[in-house]
Amino acid sequence: MIRKWLKRILGINEIENRVVNLEREKADLEGKVIESEKEKDLMNRAVTRSVSLSEIVNEVQGFLGAVNIQITDQNSGSALVALEATDVIKKYGFERYVAPLEVGYPSQVITIAELQEHPELYMHKLSKGFFHFPVGLNFDEINETLGNRFGSIELDLSTAYSNNGCFTFVLKSLLERVEGSDRANEVLVQATQLSHLRRAKCSSWVHMDTIDFLANYDGIVGYIKDLPDVNTSAKISAISAMEVARFTYLTALEIVGTTRIRYLSDLLKYDKAEESHTITGDIEDYNPNQQLKLKLKASLLFEPKGTSYEDIEKLLSIISMKRFRALASEVTSKILANDKARKGLTYKIDKPLEDYSVGEAVVLASYFARNVITQYRKLEDSVNEIFMGKPSSEISGKCTDYTGLALHYLREYLVPMQPAKFRNWQFGVEQDHIGDYNHCYIKALHINPDLTVDVYFLDPTSLADRGIKELKSPQKVIQGLDAKNFPLMIERDAEDLLYAAKERID
């Protein structure tokens, strides 16, 4: 009673109410600004995608015109009168691709740091597949174009038959189902089956490992050219589909080959001005191949796997974005106040949120999640505590909670405050499932002006083991977030084990 009386006499209640109202007004204003920026961004992205998709269709036509596929009389008349599958294998050299690198792989588990140091040893062996890691390329648009233009053909990454994805097609569909196409399809299916190129028994479809397709490309095209009972127009259509698929794969491999996994400490040093490099319209002095390559790169790098809103929602859902942003603003105000008292992270950075660098914003998002979720607990841990009669009053969460909350805060609260600064950045989730080990963490992607990619990996969950008092500078937080020693699984062949044994014996 005395405490309440003193508060009323001293006007403390009124001051507290004013502070609360000011915080709510601030949160409401921030929410309106952020909402406006998000709507503008969504509209721009929708328009860009619409333009990009139509331009890819046009560029494919220009590319095919420049390729100038020729079918000679010798091709169309002489070759395959009664050729069987075994003859096709011999004539066109169908066989699985064998990497020239002879090296042993003692363990099926490596670290991100090992991949970073020696990509040539591990990239083609990644269990996730090099199109999925470290970037996560998006083939959706090009598959739509291929299907609409040519028929039954797809660059399929979501396959269990190959870690690097499969090139899947029905030859008779690509041959426009003309006379002779059924027999041509049947023989090719048998030939790829006998040569172990076909990765799945699926009716009249051929599923080939991506690398096997590239290695056997000349043989497949040669087979199509030599078909005896198929007209020239249908052959050109099928070969055109193969040409575009091959060019797309090579473009994707160029992105993979030029991607750099950066050290997390580099993120704090990043201070480059961002320029828009949306690839639309005719690009001066570029030939059809270069035009198509740039459009394909932009498409493959649009919303990489793990960076869509739906991907983040699977970690931690948001019912009302408006309410989330208002609460994020209020909690942020409390963190700022606490940091001022304890001379914590935001006090040391000492600048308004809208002036934070990219690295500082990523640090703050992880720090925010650590302030909110104060204790790491898997569901099994919480169940055991209940049975033991030791319920905790801490706010607990597992890796999906830490990562999901940090990503939502970063993408929906911090990034819209500085849209120009984050113009070429994308933030998403990376997940590992290795035996009983399951974990998720953040990947930050920067798309450079030349459409190469820099990737950073960080783990907000790892801050759970560190006290808030330890996390007083961005450098300290970055050290705690470092994911370079996180595990990656590789797929080994029988030969890899024998090479490893031979090296050990030697």
Coordinates of C-alpha atoms in Angstrom, one line a residue:
M1 CA 0.0 0.0 0.0
I2 CA 2.8 2.5 1.0
R3 CA 4.6 1.6 -2.2
K4 CA 1.5 2.4 -4.3
W5 CA 0.9 5.6 -2.4
L6 CA 4.5 6.8 -2.9
K7 CA 4.3 6.0 -6.6
R8 CA 1.1 8.1 -6.9
I9 CA 2.5 11.0 -4.8
L10 CA 5.7 11.1 -6.8
G11 CA 4.0 10.7 -10.1
I12 CA 5.8 7.5 -11.0
N13 CA 2.7 5.7 -12.2
E14 CA 2.0 8.6 -14.7
I15 CA 5.6 8.4 -15.9
E16 CA 5.5 4.7 -16.3
N17 CA 2.2 4.9 -18.2
R18 CA 3.7 7.6 -20.5
V19 CA 6.8 5.4 -21.2
V20 CA 4.5 2.4 -22.0
N21 CA 2.4 4.6 -24.3
L22 CA 5.5 6.0 -26.0
E23 CA 6.9 2.5 -26.6
R24 CA 3.6 1.4 -28.1
E25 CA 3.5 4.5 -30.4
K26 CA 7.0 3.8 -31.4
A27 CA 6.2 0.2 -32.2
D28 CA 3.1 1.2 -34.1
L29 CA 5.1 3.7 -36.2
E30 CA 7.9 1.2 -36.9
G31 CA 5.3 -1.4 -37.9
K32 CA 3.7 1.0 -40.4
V33 CA 7.1 1.9 -42.0
I34 CA 8.1 -1.8 -42.1
E35 CA 4.8 -2.9 -43.6
S36 CA 5.1 -0.3 -46.3
E37 CA 8.7 -1.4 -47.2
K38 CA 7.6 -5.1 -47.2
E39 CA 4.7 -4.4 -49.6
K40 CA 7.0 -2.4 -51.9
D41 CA 9.5 -5.2 -51.9
L42 CA 6.9 -7.9 -52.6
M43 CA 5.5 -5.8 -55.5
N44 CA 9.0 -5.2 -57.0
R45 CA 9.9 -8.9 -56.7
A46 CA 6.6 -10.0 -58.3
V47 CA 7.1 -7.7 -61.3
T48 CA 10.8 -8.7 -61.7
R49 CA 9.9 -12.4 -61.7
S50 CA 7.2 -11.9 -64.3
V51 CA 9.5 -10.0 -66.5
S52 CA 12.3 -12.5 -65.9
L53 CA 10.2 -15.6 -66.8
S54 CA 9.0 -14.1 -70.1
E55 CA 12.6 -13.0 -71.0
I56 CA 14.0 -16.5 -70.3
V57 CA 11.5 -17.9 -72.8
N58 CA 12.7 -15.3 -75.4
E59 CA 16.4 -15.9 -74.6
V60 CA 16.0 -19.6 -75.0
Q61 CA 14.7 -18.9 -78.6
G62 CA 17.6 -16.7 -79.3
F63 CA 20.0 -19.2 -77.9
L64 CA 18.6 -22.0 -80.0
G65 CA 18.7 -19.8 -83.1
A66 CA 22.4 -19.2 -82.5
V67 CA 23.2 -22.9 -81.9
N68 CA 22.2 -23.9 -85.5
I69 CA 21.5 -27.6 -85.0
Q70 CA 22.1 -29.5 -88.2
I71 CA 20.8 -32.9 -89.2
T72 CA 22.6 -34.3 -92.3
D73 CA 21.2 -36.8 -94.7
Q74 CA 23.8 -39.3 -93.5
N75 CA 22.5 -38.9 -89.9
S76 CA 18.8 -39.3 -90.9
G77 CA 19.1 -42.2 -93.4
S78 CA 21.8 -44.7 -92.6
A79 CA 22.3 -45.6 -89.0
L80 CA 19.8 -47.3 -86.8
V81 CA 17.6 -49.6 -88.8
A82 CA 17.4 -52.4 -86.3
L83 CA 19.9 -51.3 -83.6
E84 CA 19.3 -52.9 -80.2
A85 CA 20.1 -51.4 -76.7
T86 CA 23.4 -53.3 -76.4
D87 CA 24.5 -51.9 -79.7
V88 CA 23.5 -48.3 -78.7
I89 CA 25.6 -48.6 -75.5
K90 CA 28.7 -49.6 -77.6
K91 CA 28.2 -47.1 -80.4
Y92 CA 27.5 -44.1 -78.3
G93 CA 29.7 -44.9 -75.3
F94 CA 27.0 -44.9 -72.6
E95 CA 28.6 -45.3 -69.2
R96 CA 28.6 -43.8 -65.7
Y97 CA 30.9 -40.8 -65.0
V98 CA 34.0 -41.7 -63.1
A99 CA 35.8 -38.8 -61.3
P100 CA 39.5 -38.7 -62.3
L101 CA 40.5 -37.8 -58.7
E102 CA 41.7 -40.9 -56.9
V103 CA 41.7 -40.2 -53.2
G104 CA 40.4 -42.1 -50.2
Y105 CA 37.6 -40.8 -47.9
P106 CA 38.1 -42.4 -44.4
S107 CA 35.0 -40.9 -42.9
Q108 CA 31.5 -40.2 -44.2
V109 CA 31.4 -37.0 -42.1
I110 CA 33.4 -33.8 -42.7
T111 CA 33.2 -30.2 -41.5
I112 CA 32.2 -27.0 -43.3
A113 CA 35.8 -25.9 -42.8
E114 CA 37.1 -28.9 -44.7
L115 CA 34.8 -28.2 -47.6
Q116 CA 35.8 -24.6 -47.5
E117 CA 39.5 -25.6 -47.6
H118 CA 39.2 -28.3 -50.2
P119 CA 36.0 -28.0 -52.3
E120 CA 37.6 -30.0 -55.1
L121 CA 37.7 -33.1 -52.8
Y122 CA 34.2 -32.9 -51.4
M123 CA 31.8 -30.8 -53.5
H124 CA 30.8 -33.7 -55.8
K125 CA 30.5 -36.0 -52.8
L126 CA 28.1 -33.9 -50.7
S127 CA 25.1 -35.9 -49.5
K128 CA 23.0 -32.7 -49.9
G129 CA 24.3 -32.3 -53.4
F130 CA 26.2 -29.3 -54.8
F131 CA 23.1 -27.7 -56.2
H132 CA 21.6 -27.7 -52.7
F133 CA 24.7 -26.7 -50.7
P134 CA 26.1 -24.2 -50.0
V135 CA 23.6 -22.0 -52.0
G136 CA 20.5 -24.0 -52.8
L137 CA 19.8 -23.1 -56.4
N138 CA 16.2 -22.6 -57.6
F139 CA 15.4 -24.5 -60.8
D140 CA 11.6 -23.8 -60.7
E141 CA 11.4 -21.2 -63.4
I142 CA 13.7 -23.0 -65.9
N143 CA 11.7 -26.2 -65.4
E144 CA 8.5 -24.3 -66.2
T145 CA 10.1 -23.0 -69.3
L146 CA 11.4 -26.4 -70.4
G147 CA 8.1 -28.1 -69.8
N148 CA 6.1 -25.5 -71.7
R149 CA 8.5 -25.4 -74.6
F150 CA 9.6 -29.0 -75.1
G151 CA 7.3 -31.4 -73.2
S152 CA 8.2 -34.1 -70.6
I153 CA 11.6 -32.8 -69.3
E154 CA 12.8 -31.7 -65.9
L155 CA 16.0 -30.8 -64.0
D156 CA 14.9 -32.6 -60.8
L157 CA 16.8 -31.8 -57.6
S158 CA 14.3 -33.3 -55.1
T159 CA 15.2 -36.9 -55.9
A160 CA 16.3 -39.8 -53.8
Y161 CA 18.2 -41.4 -56.7
S162 CA 21.2 -39.0 -56.9
N163 CA 22.6 -36.5 -54.4
N164 CA 23.3 -34.1 -57.3
G165 CA 19.8 -34.4 -58.8
C166 CA 18.5 -36.1 -61.9
F167 CA 17.9 -35.0 -65.5
T168 CA 14.6 -36.6 -66.3
F169 CA 12.9 -36.8 -69.7
V170 CA 10.7 -38.9 -72.0
L171 CA 12.3 -39.0 -75.4
K172 CA 9.2 -39.6 -77.4
S173 CA 7.6 -36.5 -75.8
L174 CA 10.6 -34.4 -76.8
L175 CA 10.3 -35.9 -80.3
E176 CA 6.8 -34.6 -80.4
R177 CA 5.4 -38.2 -80.4
V178 CA 5.9 -38.5 -84.2
E179 CA 6.2 -41.8 -86.0
G180 CA 9.2 -43.8 -84.8
S181 CA 9.4 -42.0 -81.5
D182 CA 7.9 -44.9 -79.4
R183 CA 10.6 -47.3 -80.7
A184 CA 13.3 -44.7 -80.2
N185 CA 12.2 -44.1 -76.6
E186 CA 12.0 -47.9 -75.8
V187 CA 15.6 -48.5 -77.1
L188 CA 17.0 -45.6 -75.1
V189 CA 15.3 -46.7 -71.9
Q190 CA 16.8 -50.2 -72.3
A191 CA 20.2 -48.8 -73.2
T192 CA 20.4 -46.5 -70.2
Q193 CA 19.1 -49.3 -68.0
L194 CA 21.8 -51.8 -69.1
S195 CA 24.5 -49.2 -68.8
H196 CA 23.4 -48.2 -65.3
L197 CA 22.7 -44.6 -66.4
R198 CA 19.0 -44.9 -65.6
R199 CA 18.6 -44.2 -61.9
A200 CA 14.9 -45.2 -61.5
K201 CA 12.6 -47.6 -63.2
C202 CA 9.7 -45.3 -64.1
S203 CA 7.7 -46.3 -67.1
S204 CA 9.0 -44.5 -70.2
W205 CA 11.0 -41.9 -68.3
V206 CA 14.8 -41.8 -68.1
H207 CA 16.2 -40.5 -64.8
M208 CA 20.0 -39.8 -65.1
D209 CA 22.4 -38.3 -62.6
T210 CA 23.2 -34.7 -63.6
I211 CA 26.9 -35.5 -64.0
D212 CA 26.2 -38.6 -66.0
F213 CA 24.0 -36.6 -68.3
L214 CA 26.7 -34.1 -69.0
A215 CA 29.3 -36.9 -69.5
N216 CA 27.0 -38.8 -71.9
Y217 CA 25.5 -35.7 -73.6
D218 CA 27.3 -36.2 -77.0
G219 CA 26.2 -39.9 -77.1
I220 CA 22.5 -39.0 -76.4
V221 CA 22.5 -36.3 -79.1
G222 CA 24.3 -38.6 -81.5
Y223 CA 21.6 -41.3 -80.8
I224 CA 18.8 -38.8 -81.6
K225 CA 20.5 -37.6 -84.8
D226 CA 20.9 -41.1 -86.1
L227 CA 17.2 -42.2 -85.5
P228 CA 16.2 -43.7 -88.8
D229 CA 12.4 -43.3 -88.8
V230 CA 12.0 -39.9 -87.2
N231 CA 11.6 -36.7 -89.1
T232 CA 14.2 -33.9 -89.0
S233 CA 12.0 -31.4 -87.3
A234 CA 11.3 -33.7 -84.4
K235 CA 15.0 -34.5 -84.0
I236 CA 15.9 -30.8 -83.9
S237 CA 13.2 -30.2 -81.2
A238 CA 14.6 -33.0 -79.0
I239 CA 18.2 -31.9 -79.4
S240 CA 17.2 -28.4 -78.7
A241 CA 15.8 -29.5 -75.3
M242 CA 19.0 -31.3 -74.6
E243 CA 21.0 -28.2 -75.5
V244 CA 19.1 -25.9 -73.2
A245 CA 19.2 -28.5 -70.3
R246 CA 23.0 -28.9 -70.8
F247 CA 23.5 -25.1 -70.9
T248 CA 21.4 -24.6 -67.8
Y249 CA 23.4 -27.2 -65.9
L250 CA 26.7 -25.7 -67.0
T251 CA 25.5 -22.3 -65.9
A252 CA 24.4 -23.7 -62.5
L253 CA 27.8 -25.4 -62.1
E254 CA 29.5 -22.1 -62.9
I255 CA 27.6 -20.5 -59.9
V256 CA 28.5 -23.5 -57.7
G257 CA 32.2 -23.3 -58.8
T258 CA 32.5 -19.6 -58.1
T259 CA 30.6 -19.6 -54.8
R260 CA 32.8 -18.7 -51.8
I261 CA 32.1 -19.9 -48.2
R262 CA 33.4 -16.9 -46.2
Y263 CA 34.8 -16.7 -42.7
L264 CA 32.2 -15.3 -40.3
S265 CA 34.6 -12.7 -39.1
D266 CA 34.5 -11.2 -42.6
L267 CA 30.8 -10.3 -42.1
L268 CA 31.7 -7.6 -39.6
K269 CA 34.1 -6.0 -42.0
Y270 CA 31.6 -5.9 -44.8
D271 CA 30.8 -2.3 -45.7
K272 CA 30.3 -2.2 -49.5
A273 CA 27.7 0.1 -51.1
E274 CA 24.9 -2.0 -52.6
E275 CA 23.8 -1.4 -56.2
S276 CA 20.8 -3.0 -57.9
H277 CA 21.9 -5.6 -60.5
T278 CA 18.5 -7.0 -61.6
I279 CA 19.1 -8.6 -65.0
T280 CA 16.3 -7.7 -67.4
G281 CA 16.1 -6.4 -70.9
D282 CA 18.7 -6.6 -73.7
I283 CA 22.3 -6.3 -72.4
E284 CA 24.5 -4.3 -74.8
D285 CA 27.3 -6.2 -76.5
Y286 CA 26.2 -9.6 -75.2
N287 CA 25.7 -12.5 -77.6
P288 CA 22.7 -14.9 -77.2
N289 CA 24.7 -17.3 -75.0
Q290 CA 25.7 -14.6 -72.6
Q291 CA 22.2 -13.1 -72.5
L292 CA 20.7 -16.5 -71.6
K293 CA 23.4 -17.3 -69.1
L294 CA 22.8 -14.1 -67.1
K295 CA 19.0 -14.5 -67.2
L296 CA 19.5 -18.1 -66.0
K297 CA 21.8 -17.1 -63.2
A298 CA 19.4 -14.5 -62.0
S299 CA 16.6 -17.1 -62.0
L300 CA 18.6 -19.8 -60.3
L301 CA 19.6 -17.3 -57.5
F302 CA 16.1 -16.0 -57.0
E303 CA 14.9 -17.2 -53.5
P304 CA 17.4 -20.0 -53.0
K305 CA 16.2 -23.1 -51.2
G306 CA 15.8 -22.3 -47.4
T307 CA 15.2 -18.6 -47.9
S308 CA 11.5 -18.4 -48.6
Y309 CA 9.0 -17.3 -46.1
E310 CA 7.5 -20.8 -46.1
D311 CA 10.9 -22.3 -45.2
I312 CA 11.2 -20.1 -42.2
E313 CA 7.6 -20.6 -41.1
K314 CA 8.4 -24.4 -40.8
L315 CA 10.8 -23.5 -38.0
L316 CA 8.7 -21.1 -36.1
S317 CA 5.3 -19.8 -37.3
I318 CA 4.0 -16.2 -37.0
I319 CA 0.2 -15.8 -36.7
S320 CA 0.1 -12.0 -37.1
M321 CA 3.0 -10.2 -38.7
K322 CA 1.7 -6.9 -37.3
R323 CA 1.6 -8.2 -33.8
F324 CA 5.1 -9.8 -34.2
R325 CA 6.7 -6.5 -35.2
A326 CA 5.0 -4.6 -32.4
L327 CA 6.2 -7.1 -29.8
A328 CA 9.7 -7.2 -31.4
S329 CA 9.9 -3.5 -31.1
E330 CA 8.9 -3.5 -27.4
V331 CA 11.3 -6.3 -26.5
T332 CA 14.1 -4.6 -28.4
S333 CA 13.5 -1.4 -26.3
K334 CA 13.8 -3.5 -23.2
I335 CA 17.0 -5.1 -24.4
L336 CA 18.5 -1.7 -25.3
A337 CA 17.6 -0.4 -21.8
N338 CA 19.1 -3.4 -20.1
D339 CA 22.3 -3.2 -22.3
K340 CA 22.7 0.4 -21.2
A341 CA 22.6 -0.6 -17.6
R342 CA 25.0 -3.5 -18.0
K343 CA 27.1 -1.9 -20.8
G344 CA 26.1 -4.7 -23.1
L345 CA 26.2 -5.3 -26.9
T346 CA 23.9 -2.6 -28.2
Y347 CA 25.5 -0.1 -25.8
K348 CA 28.9 -0.9 -27.2
I349 CA 27.7 -0.6 -30.8
D350 CA 26.1 2.8 -29.8
K351 CA 24.1 3.7 -32.9
P352 CA 20.4 3.7 -33.9
L353 CA 19.1 0.4 -35.3
E354 CA 18.6 2.0 -38.7
D355 CA 22.4 2.7 -38.9
Y356 CA 23.5 -0.9 -38.1
S357 CA 25.8 -2.5 -40.6
V358 CA 24.8 -5.8 -42.2
G359 CA 27.1 -7.7 -39.9
E360 CA 25.9 -5.8 -36.8
A361 CA 22.3 -6.5 -37.8
V362 CA 22.9 -10.2 -38.1
V363 CA 24.7 -10.2 -34.7
L364 CA 21.8 -8.3 -33.2
A365 CA 19.2 -10.8 -34.6
S366 CA 21.1 -13.7 -32.9
Y367 CA 21.6 -11.7 -29.7
F368 CA 17.9 -10.9 -29.7
A369 CA 17.0 -14.6 -29.9
R370 CA 19.4 -15.3 -27.1
N371 CA 17.8 -12.6 -24.9
V372 CA 14.3 -14.0 -25.5
I373 CA 15.1 -17.8 -25.3
T374 CA 17.2 -18.0 -22.2
Q375 CA 17.7 -21.8 -22.0
Y376 CA 18.3 -24.5 -24.7
R377 CA 16.0 -27.4 -24.2
K378 CA 14.9 -30.2 -26.6
L379 CA 11.4 -31.5 -26.2
E380 CA 12.7 -34.7 -24.6
D381 CA 14.6 -32.6 -21.9
S382 CA 11.4 -30.7 -21.1
V383 CA 9.4 -34.0 -20.8
N384 CA 12.0 -35.5 -18.5
E385 CA 11.9 -32.3 -16.3
I386 CA 8.2 -32.6 -15.9
F387 CA 8.4 -36.3 -14.9
M388 CA 11.1 -35.4 -12.4
G389 CA 9.0 -32.7 -10.9
K390 CA 11.5 -29.9 -11.9
P391 CA 9.6 -27.6 -14.2
S392 CA 11.7 -24.5 -15.2
S393 CA 10.6 -20.9 -15.3
E394 CA 13.1 -20.2 -18.0
I395 CA 12.0 -19.5 -21.6
S396 CA 13.3 -22.6 -23.3
G397 CA 13.7 -23.6 -26.9
K398 CA 15.5 -25.9 -29.3
C399 CA 17.6 -25.0 -32.4
T400 CA 14.5 -24.4 -34.6
D401 CA 13.3 -21.8 -32.1
Y402 CA 16.6 -19.9 -31.9
T403 CA 17.1 -20.0 -35.7
G404 CA 13.5 -19.3 -36.6
L405 CA 13.2 -16.3 -34.2
A406 CA 16.5 -14.8 -35.3
L407 CA 15.6 -15.1 -38.9
H408 CA 12.1 -13.6 -38.4
Y409 CA 13.5 -10.7 -36.4
L410 CA 16.2 -10.1 -39.0
R411 CA 14.0 -10.4 -42.1
E412 CA 10.8 -8.9 -40.9
Y413 CA 12.1 -6.2 -38.5
L414 CA 15.7 -5.1 -39.1
V415 CA 16.0 -5.5 -42.9
P416 CA 13.0 -3.4 -43.8
M417 CA 14.5 -0.5 -41.8
Q418 CA 17.4 -0.4 -44.3
P419 CA 16.2 -2.0 -47.6
A420 CA 18.9 -0.4 -49.7
K421 CA 21.7 -1.8 -47.5
F422 CA 20.3 -5.3 -47.7
R423 CA 19.3 -5.1 -51.4
N424 CA 21.5 -8.0 -52.5
W425 CA 21.4 -10.1 -49.3
Q426 CA 19.2 -13.2 -48.6
F427 CA 18.9 -14.9 -45.3
G428 CA 17.6 -18.4 -44.8
V429 CA 17.9 -21.7 -43.0
E430 CA 20.4 -24.6 -43.5
Q431 CA 19.5 -27.9 -41.9
D432 CA 21.5 -31.1 -41.3
H433 CA 20.1 -34.6 -40.6
I434 CA 23.0 -37.0 -40.1
G435 CA 21.9 -40.2 -38.3
D436 CA 20.5 -39.1 -34.9
Y437 CA 22.1 -35.6 -35.3
N438 CA 19.5 -33.0 -36.4
H439 CA 20.3 -29.3 -36.4
C440 CA 19.5 -26.1 -38.2
Y441 CA 21.4 -22.8 -38.5
I442 CA 21.4 -19.6 -40.6
K443 CA 22.9 -19.1 -44.0
A444 CA 23.5 -15.5 -45.2
L445 CA 23.9 -15.1 -49.0
H446 CA 25.3 -12.1 -50.7
I447 CA 24.8 -11.9 -54.5
N448 CA 27.6 -10.0 -56.1
P449 CA 27.3 -7.7 -59.2
D450 CA 28.9 -10.4 -61.3
L451 CA 26.3 -12.9 -59.9
T452 CA 28.8 -14.8 -57.9
V453 CA 27.8 -15.7 -54.3
D454 CA 29.4 -15.3 -50.9
V455 CA 27.9 -17.5 -48.2
Y456 CA 28.2 -17.2 -44.4
F457 CA 27.0 -19.8 -41.9
L458 CA 26.1 -18.9 -38.3
D459 CA 24.3 -20.7 -35.5
P460 CA 22.2 -18.6 -33.0
T461 CA 21.7 -21.7 -30.9
S462 CA 25.3 -21.9 -29.9
L463 CA 24.9 -18.6 -27.9
A464 CA 22.6 -20.6 -25.5
D465 CA 25.7 -21.9 -23.7
R466 CA 27.1 -18.3 -23.2
G467 CA 26.0 -15.9 -20.6
I468 CA 24.6 -12.5 -21.8
K469 CA 27.5 -10.8 -19.9
E470 CA 30.0 -12.5 -22.2
L471 CA 28.3 -11.2 -25.4
K472 CA 29.4 -7.5 -25.1
S473 CA 30.8 -6.9 -28.5
P474 CA 30.0 -7.9 -32.1
Q475 CA 33.3 -9.8 -32.3
K476 CA 32.4 -11.9 -29.2
V477 CA 29.0 -12.7 -30.6
I478 CA 30.5 -13.7 -34.0
Q479 CA 32.9 -16.0 -32.3
G480 CA 30.0 -17.7 -30.6
L481 CA 28.1 -18.0 -33.8
D482 CA 30.8 -19.6 -35.9
A483 CA 29.6 -22.8 -37.6
K484 CA 32.8 -23.8 -39.5
N485 CA 33.1 -27.0 -37.5
F486 CA 29.6 -28.1 -38.2
P487 CA 29.3 -31.6 -39.8
L488 CA 28.4 -32.4 -43.4
M489 CA 27.8 -35.8 -44.8
I490 CA 29.4 -37.1 -48.0
E491 CA 28.3 -40.0 -50.1
R492 CA 31.1 -42.5 -50.6
D493 CA 31.4 -45.2 -53.3
A494 CA 32.9 -48.6 -52.7
E495 CA 36.1 -47.4 -54.5
D496 CA 36.5 -44.6 -52.0
L497 CA 36.8 -47.1 -49.2
L498 CA 39.4 -49.1 -51.1
Y499 CA 41.4 -46.0 -51.9
A500 CA 41.4 -45.1 -48.3
A501 CA 42.5 -48.6 -47.3
K502 CA 45.3 -48.5 -49.9
E503 CA 46.5 -45.1 -48.7
R504 CA 46.5 -46.4 -45.1
I505 CA 48.4 -49.6 -45.9
D506 CA 50.9 -47.6 -48.0

